[in-house]
CSV table of C-alpha atoms in Angstrom, one decimal:
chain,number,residue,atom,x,y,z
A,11,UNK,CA,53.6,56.5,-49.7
A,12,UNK,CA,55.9,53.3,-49.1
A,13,UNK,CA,55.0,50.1,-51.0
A,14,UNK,CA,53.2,47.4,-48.9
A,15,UNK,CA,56.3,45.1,-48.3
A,16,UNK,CA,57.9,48.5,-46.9
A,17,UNK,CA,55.2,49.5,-44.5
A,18,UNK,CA,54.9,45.9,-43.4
A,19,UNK,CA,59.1,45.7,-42.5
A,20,UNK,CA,58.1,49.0,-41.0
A,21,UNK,CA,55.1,47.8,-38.7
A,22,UNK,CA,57.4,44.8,-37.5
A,23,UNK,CA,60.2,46.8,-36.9
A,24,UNK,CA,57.8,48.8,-34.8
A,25,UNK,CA,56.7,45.9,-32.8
A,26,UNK,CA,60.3,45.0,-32.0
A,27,UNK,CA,61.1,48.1,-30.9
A,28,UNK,CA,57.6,48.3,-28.8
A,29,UNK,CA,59.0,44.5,-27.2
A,30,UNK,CA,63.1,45.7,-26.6
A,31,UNK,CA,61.2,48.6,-24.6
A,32,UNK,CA,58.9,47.1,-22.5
A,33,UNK,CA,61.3,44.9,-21.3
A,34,UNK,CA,63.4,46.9,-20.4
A,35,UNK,CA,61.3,49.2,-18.5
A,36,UNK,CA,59.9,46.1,-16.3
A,37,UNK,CA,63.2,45.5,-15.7
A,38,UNK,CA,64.2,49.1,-14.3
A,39,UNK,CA,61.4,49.0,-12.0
A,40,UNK,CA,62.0,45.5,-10.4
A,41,UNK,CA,65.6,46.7,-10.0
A,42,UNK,CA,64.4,49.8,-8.2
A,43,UNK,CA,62.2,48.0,-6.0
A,44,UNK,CA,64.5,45.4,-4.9
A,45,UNK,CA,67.4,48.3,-4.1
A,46,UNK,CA,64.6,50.2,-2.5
A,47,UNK,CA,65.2,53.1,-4.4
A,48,UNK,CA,63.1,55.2,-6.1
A,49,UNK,CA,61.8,54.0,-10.4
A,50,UNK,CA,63.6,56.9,-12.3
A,51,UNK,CA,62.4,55.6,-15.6
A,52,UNK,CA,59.2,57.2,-16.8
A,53,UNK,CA,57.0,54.4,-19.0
A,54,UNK,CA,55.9,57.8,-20.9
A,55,UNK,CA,59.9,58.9,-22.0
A,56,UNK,CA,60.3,54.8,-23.3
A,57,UNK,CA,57.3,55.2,-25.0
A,58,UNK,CA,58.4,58.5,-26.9
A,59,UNK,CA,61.6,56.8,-27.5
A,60,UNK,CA,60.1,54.3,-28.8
A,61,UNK,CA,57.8,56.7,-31.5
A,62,UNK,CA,61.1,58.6,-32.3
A,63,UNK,CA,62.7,55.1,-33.1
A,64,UNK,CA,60.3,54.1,-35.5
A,65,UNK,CA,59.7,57.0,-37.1
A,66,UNK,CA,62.8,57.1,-37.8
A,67,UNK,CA,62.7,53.6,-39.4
A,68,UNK,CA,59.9,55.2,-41.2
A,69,UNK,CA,61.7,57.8,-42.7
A,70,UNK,CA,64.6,55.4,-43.2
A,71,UNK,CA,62.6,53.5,-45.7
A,72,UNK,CA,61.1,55.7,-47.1
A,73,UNK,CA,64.0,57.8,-48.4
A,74,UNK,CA,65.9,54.5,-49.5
A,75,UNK,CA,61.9,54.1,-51.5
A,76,UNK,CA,62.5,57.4,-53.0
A,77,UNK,CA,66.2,57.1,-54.2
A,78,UNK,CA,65.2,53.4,-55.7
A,79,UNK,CA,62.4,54.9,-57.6
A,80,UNK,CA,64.6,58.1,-58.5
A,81,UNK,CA,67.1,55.1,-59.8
A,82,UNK,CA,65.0,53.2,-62.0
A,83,UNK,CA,63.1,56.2,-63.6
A,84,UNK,CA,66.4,57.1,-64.6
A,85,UNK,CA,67.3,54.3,-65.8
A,86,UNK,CA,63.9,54.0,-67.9
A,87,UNK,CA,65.1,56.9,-69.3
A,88,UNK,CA,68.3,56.4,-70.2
A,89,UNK,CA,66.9,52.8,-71.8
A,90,UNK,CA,63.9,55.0,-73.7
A,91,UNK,CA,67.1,57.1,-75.1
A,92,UNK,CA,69.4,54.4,-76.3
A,93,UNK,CA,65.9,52.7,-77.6
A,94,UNK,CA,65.4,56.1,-79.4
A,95,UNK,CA,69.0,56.2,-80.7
A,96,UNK,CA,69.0,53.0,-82.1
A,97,UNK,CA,65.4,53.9,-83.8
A,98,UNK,CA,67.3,56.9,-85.3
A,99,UNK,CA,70.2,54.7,-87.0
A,100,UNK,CA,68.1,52.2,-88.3
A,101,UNK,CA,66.3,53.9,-89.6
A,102,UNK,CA,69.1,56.0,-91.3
A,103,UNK,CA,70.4,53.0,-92.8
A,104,UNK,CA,66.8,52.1,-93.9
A,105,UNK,CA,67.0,55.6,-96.2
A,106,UNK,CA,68.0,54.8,-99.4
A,107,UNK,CA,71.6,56.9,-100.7
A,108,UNK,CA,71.0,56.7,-104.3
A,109,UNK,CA,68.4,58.2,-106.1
A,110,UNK,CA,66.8,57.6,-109.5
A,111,UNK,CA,67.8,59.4,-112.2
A,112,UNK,CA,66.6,59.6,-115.9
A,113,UNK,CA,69.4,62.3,-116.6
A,114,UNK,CA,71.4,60.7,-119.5
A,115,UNK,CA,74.5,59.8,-117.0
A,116,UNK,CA,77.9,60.7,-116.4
A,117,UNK,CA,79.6,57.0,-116.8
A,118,UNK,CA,80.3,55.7,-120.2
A,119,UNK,CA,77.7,52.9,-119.9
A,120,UNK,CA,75.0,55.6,-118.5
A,121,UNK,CA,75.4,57.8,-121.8
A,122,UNK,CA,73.2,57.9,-124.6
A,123,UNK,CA,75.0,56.3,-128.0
A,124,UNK,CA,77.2,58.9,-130.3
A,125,UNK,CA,75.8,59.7,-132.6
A,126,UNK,CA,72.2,59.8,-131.1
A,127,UNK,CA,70.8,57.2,-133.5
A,128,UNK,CA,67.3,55.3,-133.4
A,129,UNK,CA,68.1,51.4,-133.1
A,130,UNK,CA,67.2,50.1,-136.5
A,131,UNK,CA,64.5,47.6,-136.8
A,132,UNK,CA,65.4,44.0,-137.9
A,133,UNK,CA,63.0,40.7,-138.4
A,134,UNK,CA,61.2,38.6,-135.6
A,135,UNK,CA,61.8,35.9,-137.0
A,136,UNK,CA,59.9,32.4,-137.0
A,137,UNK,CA,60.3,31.3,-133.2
A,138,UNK,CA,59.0,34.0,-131.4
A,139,UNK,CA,56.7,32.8,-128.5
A,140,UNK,CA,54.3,35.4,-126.3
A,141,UNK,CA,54.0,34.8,-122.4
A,142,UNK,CA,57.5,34.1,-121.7
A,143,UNK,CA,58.0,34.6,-117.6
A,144,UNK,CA,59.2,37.7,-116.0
A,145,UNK,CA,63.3,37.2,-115.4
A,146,UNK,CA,66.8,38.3,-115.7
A,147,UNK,CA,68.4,35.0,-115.3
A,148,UNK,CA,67.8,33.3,-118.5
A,149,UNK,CA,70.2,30.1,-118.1
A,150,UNK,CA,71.4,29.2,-114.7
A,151,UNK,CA,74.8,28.3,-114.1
A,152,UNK,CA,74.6,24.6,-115.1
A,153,UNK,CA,73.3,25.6,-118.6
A,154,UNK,CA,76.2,24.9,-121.0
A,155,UNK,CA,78.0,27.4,-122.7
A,156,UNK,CA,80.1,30.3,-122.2
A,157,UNK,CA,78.4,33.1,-119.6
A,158,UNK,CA,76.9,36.3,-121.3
A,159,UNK,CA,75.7,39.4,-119.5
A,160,UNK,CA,73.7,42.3,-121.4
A,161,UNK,CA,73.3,45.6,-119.8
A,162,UNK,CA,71.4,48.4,-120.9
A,163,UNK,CA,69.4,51.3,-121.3
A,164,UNK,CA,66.6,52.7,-123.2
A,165,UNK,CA,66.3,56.1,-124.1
A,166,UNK,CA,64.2,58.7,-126.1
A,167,UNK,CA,64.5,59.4,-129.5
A,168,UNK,CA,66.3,62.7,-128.7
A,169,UNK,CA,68.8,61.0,-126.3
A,170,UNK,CA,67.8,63.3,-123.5
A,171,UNK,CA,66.8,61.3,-121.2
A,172,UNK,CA,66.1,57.1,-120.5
A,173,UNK,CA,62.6,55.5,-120.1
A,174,UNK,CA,61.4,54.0,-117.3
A,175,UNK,CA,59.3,51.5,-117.3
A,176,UNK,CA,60.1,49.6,-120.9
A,177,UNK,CA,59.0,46.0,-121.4
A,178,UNK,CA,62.2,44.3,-123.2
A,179,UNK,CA,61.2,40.8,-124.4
A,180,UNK,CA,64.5,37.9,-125.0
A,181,UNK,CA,64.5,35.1,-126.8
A,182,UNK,CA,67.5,33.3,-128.5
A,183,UNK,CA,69.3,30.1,-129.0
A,184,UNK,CA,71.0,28.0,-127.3
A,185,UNK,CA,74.9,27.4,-127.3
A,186,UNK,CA,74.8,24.9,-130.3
A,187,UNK,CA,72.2,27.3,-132.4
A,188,UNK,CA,69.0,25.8,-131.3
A,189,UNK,CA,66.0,27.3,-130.1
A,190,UNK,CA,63.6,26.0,-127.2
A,191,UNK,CA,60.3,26.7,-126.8
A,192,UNK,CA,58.1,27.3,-123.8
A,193,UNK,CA,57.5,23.9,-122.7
A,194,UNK,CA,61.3,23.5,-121.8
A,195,UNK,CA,62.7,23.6,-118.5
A,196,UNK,CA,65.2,26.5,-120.0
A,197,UNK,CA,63.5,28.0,-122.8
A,198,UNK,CA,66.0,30.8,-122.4
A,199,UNK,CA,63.6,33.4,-123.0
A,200,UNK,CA,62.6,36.8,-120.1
A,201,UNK,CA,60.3,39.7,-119.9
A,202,UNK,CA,62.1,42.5,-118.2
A,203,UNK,CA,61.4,45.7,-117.3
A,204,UNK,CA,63.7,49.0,-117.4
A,205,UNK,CA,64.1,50.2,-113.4
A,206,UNK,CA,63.5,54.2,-112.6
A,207,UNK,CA,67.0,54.7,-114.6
A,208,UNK,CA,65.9,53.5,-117.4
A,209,UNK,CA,68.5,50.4,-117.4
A,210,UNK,CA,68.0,46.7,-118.0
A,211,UNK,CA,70.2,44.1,-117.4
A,212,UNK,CA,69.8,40.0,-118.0
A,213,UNK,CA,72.1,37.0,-117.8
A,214,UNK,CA,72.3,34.0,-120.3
A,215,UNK,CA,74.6,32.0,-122.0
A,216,UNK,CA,76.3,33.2,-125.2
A,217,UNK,CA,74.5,31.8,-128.7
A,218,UNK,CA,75.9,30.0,-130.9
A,219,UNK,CA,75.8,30.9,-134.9
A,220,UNK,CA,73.4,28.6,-136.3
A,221,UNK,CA,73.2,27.1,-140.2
A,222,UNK,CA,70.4,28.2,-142.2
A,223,UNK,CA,69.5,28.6,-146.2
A,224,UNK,CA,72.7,27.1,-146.8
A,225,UNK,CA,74.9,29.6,-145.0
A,226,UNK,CA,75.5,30.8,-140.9
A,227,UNK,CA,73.4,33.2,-139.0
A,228,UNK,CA,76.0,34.9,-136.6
A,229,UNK,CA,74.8,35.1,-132.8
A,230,UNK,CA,72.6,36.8,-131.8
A,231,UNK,CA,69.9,37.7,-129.6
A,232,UNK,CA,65.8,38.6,-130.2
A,233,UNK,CA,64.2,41.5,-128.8
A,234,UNK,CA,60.9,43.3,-128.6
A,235,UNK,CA,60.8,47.0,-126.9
A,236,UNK,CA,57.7,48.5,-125.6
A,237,UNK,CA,57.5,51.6,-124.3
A,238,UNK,CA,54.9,52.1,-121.5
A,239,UNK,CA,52.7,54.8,-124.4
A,240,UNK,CA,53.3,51.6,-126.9
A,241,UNK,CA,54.8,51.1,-130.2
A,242,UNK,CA,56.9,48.2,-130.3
A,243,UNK,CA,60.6,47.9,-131.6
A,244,UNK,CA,61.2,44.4,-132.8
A,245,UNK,CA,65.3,44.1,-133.4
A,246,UNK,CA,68.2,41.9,-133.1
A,247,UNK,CA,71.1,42.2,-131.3
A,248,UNK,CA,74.5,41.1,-132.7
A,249,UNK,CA,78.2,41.0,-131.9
A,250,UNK,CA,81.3,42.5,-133.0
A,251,UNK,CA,83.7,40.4,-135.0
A,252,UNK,CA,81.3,37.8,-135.7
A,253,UNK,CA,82.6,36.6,-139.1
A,254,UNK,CA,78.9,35.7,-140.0
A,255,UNK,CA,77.5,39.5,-140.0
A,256,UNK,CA,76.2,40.9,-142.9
A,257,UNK,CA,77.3,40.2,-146.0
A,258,UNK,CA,77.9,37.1,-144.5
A,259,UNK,CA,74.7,36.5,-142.8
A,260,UNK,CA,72.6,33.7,-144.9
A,261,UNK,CA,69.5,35.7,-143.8
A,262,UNK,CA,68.9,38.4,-146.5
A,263,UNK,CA,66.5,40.1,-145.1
A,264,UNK,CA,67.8,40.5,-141.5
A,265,UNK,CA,69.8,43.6,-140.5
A,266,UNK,CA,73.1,41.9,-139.0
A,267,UNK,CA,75.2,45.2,-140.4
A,268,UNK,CA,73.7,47.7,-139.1
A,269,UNK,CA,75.9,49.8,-136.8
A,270,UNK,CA,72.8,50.3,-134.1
A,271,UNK,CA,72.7,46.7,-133.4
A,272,UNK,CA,75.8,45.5,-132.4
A,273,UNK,CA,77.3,45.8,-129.3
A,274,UNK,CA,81.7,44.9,-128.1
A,275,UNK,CA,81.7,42.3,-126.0
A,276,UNK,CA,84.4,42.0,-122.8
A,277,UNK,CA,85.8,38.6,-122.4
A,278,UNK,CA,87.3,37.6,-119.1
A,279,UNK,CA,88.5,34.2,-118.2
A,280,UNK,CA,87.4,32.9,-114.9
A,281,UNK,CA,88.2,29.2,-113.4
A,282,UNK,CA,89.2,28.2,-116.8
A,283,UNK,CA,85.6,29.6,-118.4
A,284,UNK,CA,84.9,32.3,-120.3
A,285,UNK,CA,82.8,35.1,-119.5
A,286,UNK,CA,81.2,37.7,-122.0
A,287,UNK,CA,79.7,41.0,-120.8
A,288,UNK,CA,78.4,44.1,-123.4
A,289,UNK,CA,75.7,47.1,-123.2
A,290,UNK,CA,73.3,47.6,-125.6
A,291,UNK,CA,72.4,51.2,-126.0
A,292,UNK,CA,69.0,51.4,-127.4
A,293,UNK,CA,66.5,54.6,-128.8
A,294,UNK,CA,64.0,54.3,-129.8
């Protein structure tokens, strides 16, 4: 079945042929009457002409009807495919490559500490503040001081495998030694989580050593670690070489020398600026 712009082309091609015909048989027959000879045309063998003309012209269209359909259903086709194709490789590169992984790691920073010790306890000191917001970046860039990234990872108390899942809360001081609360546009404080590796990672600004009951706390940096079944590790973190670790720390009660709290630090020099980077290995 032709469509209707078809069948009408069709129908007036029909009634041009019907016209071309007619004339031409009046004409044969006033030519045979004026000769006075016999009309050999027969109206009946135009007419069949005719018929086998158009149908013809039928068929005509209607193949070219055909092969323009055949055309664009395969070109639907081949459109559906390449859709299809490009469905497939999206969604490919949708499909994440690395997967999570507790396993204690092959890379120096993904291995448990050596010995597998516990990560010592140490004081909380007076400027702790609860409800600190949920971030990694504690100081932007325009916060003075020199740039300090901590990475990390949490791990059992058998060192077979990390924890997901961990609540580690920072707070610490600012470049000069002082502390912000809350209320400050940079309080440099952050609740962060470990990811489904069990690793942790913030950025700040170093802290600067600080004087207090008449001596120098070196730098460092508060932390509170709660696994998701509870029990809270309140520690410090520290830095090697600091000439203000213990038995230099003016704090007697804080735990500056023990060997599970402090972390080498990687110094780079970048536009002129220095930039720190350590990872704190914690059990607990």
């Amino acid at each position: 079945m032709t469509d209707p712009v078809s069948r009408r082309r069709a129908i007036e091609r029909l009634a041009q042929l019907a016209l071309a015909g007619g004339a031409v048989a009046c004409g044969a027959t006033q030519v045979g009457t004026a000769e006075g000879q016999p009309d050999t045309d027969t109206p009946g063998d135009a007419g069949t002409t005719d018929t086998a003309a158009a149908d013809t012209a039928a068929a005509d269209t209607a193949a070219a009807d055909t092969a323009a359909a055949d055309t664009a259903a395969a070109d639907t086709a081949t459109a559906d495919a390449a859709t299809a194709d490009a469905a497939t490789a999206d969604a490919a590169d949708a499909t994440p490559t690395d997967t999570c992984s507790t396993a204690p790691g092959t890379s120096p920073d993904d291995q448990p500490p050596s010995p597998c010790l516990a990560t010592g306890d140490d004081t909380e000191g007076p400027f702790y503040e609860s409800g600190a917001p949920a971030k990694t970046l504690l100081a932007p860039t325009s916060e003075p001081g020199e740039r300090l990234t901590v990475t990390g990872r949490v791990f059992n108390h058998t060192c077979s495998a990390a924890l997901t899942g961990v609540t580690v809360d920072v707070w610490h001081a600012d470049a000069k030694g002082a502390y912000r609360d809350l209320s400050h546009a940079v309080p440099l404080r952050g609740v962060l989580s470990t990811d489904c590796d069990g690793k942790f990672a913030f950025e700040t600004v170093l802290p600067g050593a600080y004087l207090d009951a008449g001596g120098y706390r070196p730098r460092h940096i508060h932390m509170k670690i709660t696994p998701p079944g509870g029990g809270t590790l309140v520690t410090q973190l520290y830095f090697a070489g600091d000439p203000y670790l213990a038995p230099n720390d003016s704090c007697s009660s804080c735990k500056s020398g023990d060997q599970t709290h402090i972390i080498a630090l990687k110094t780079t020099t970048v536009a002129g600026a220095k930039q720190h980077a350590g990872v704190f290995k914690i059990v607990v």
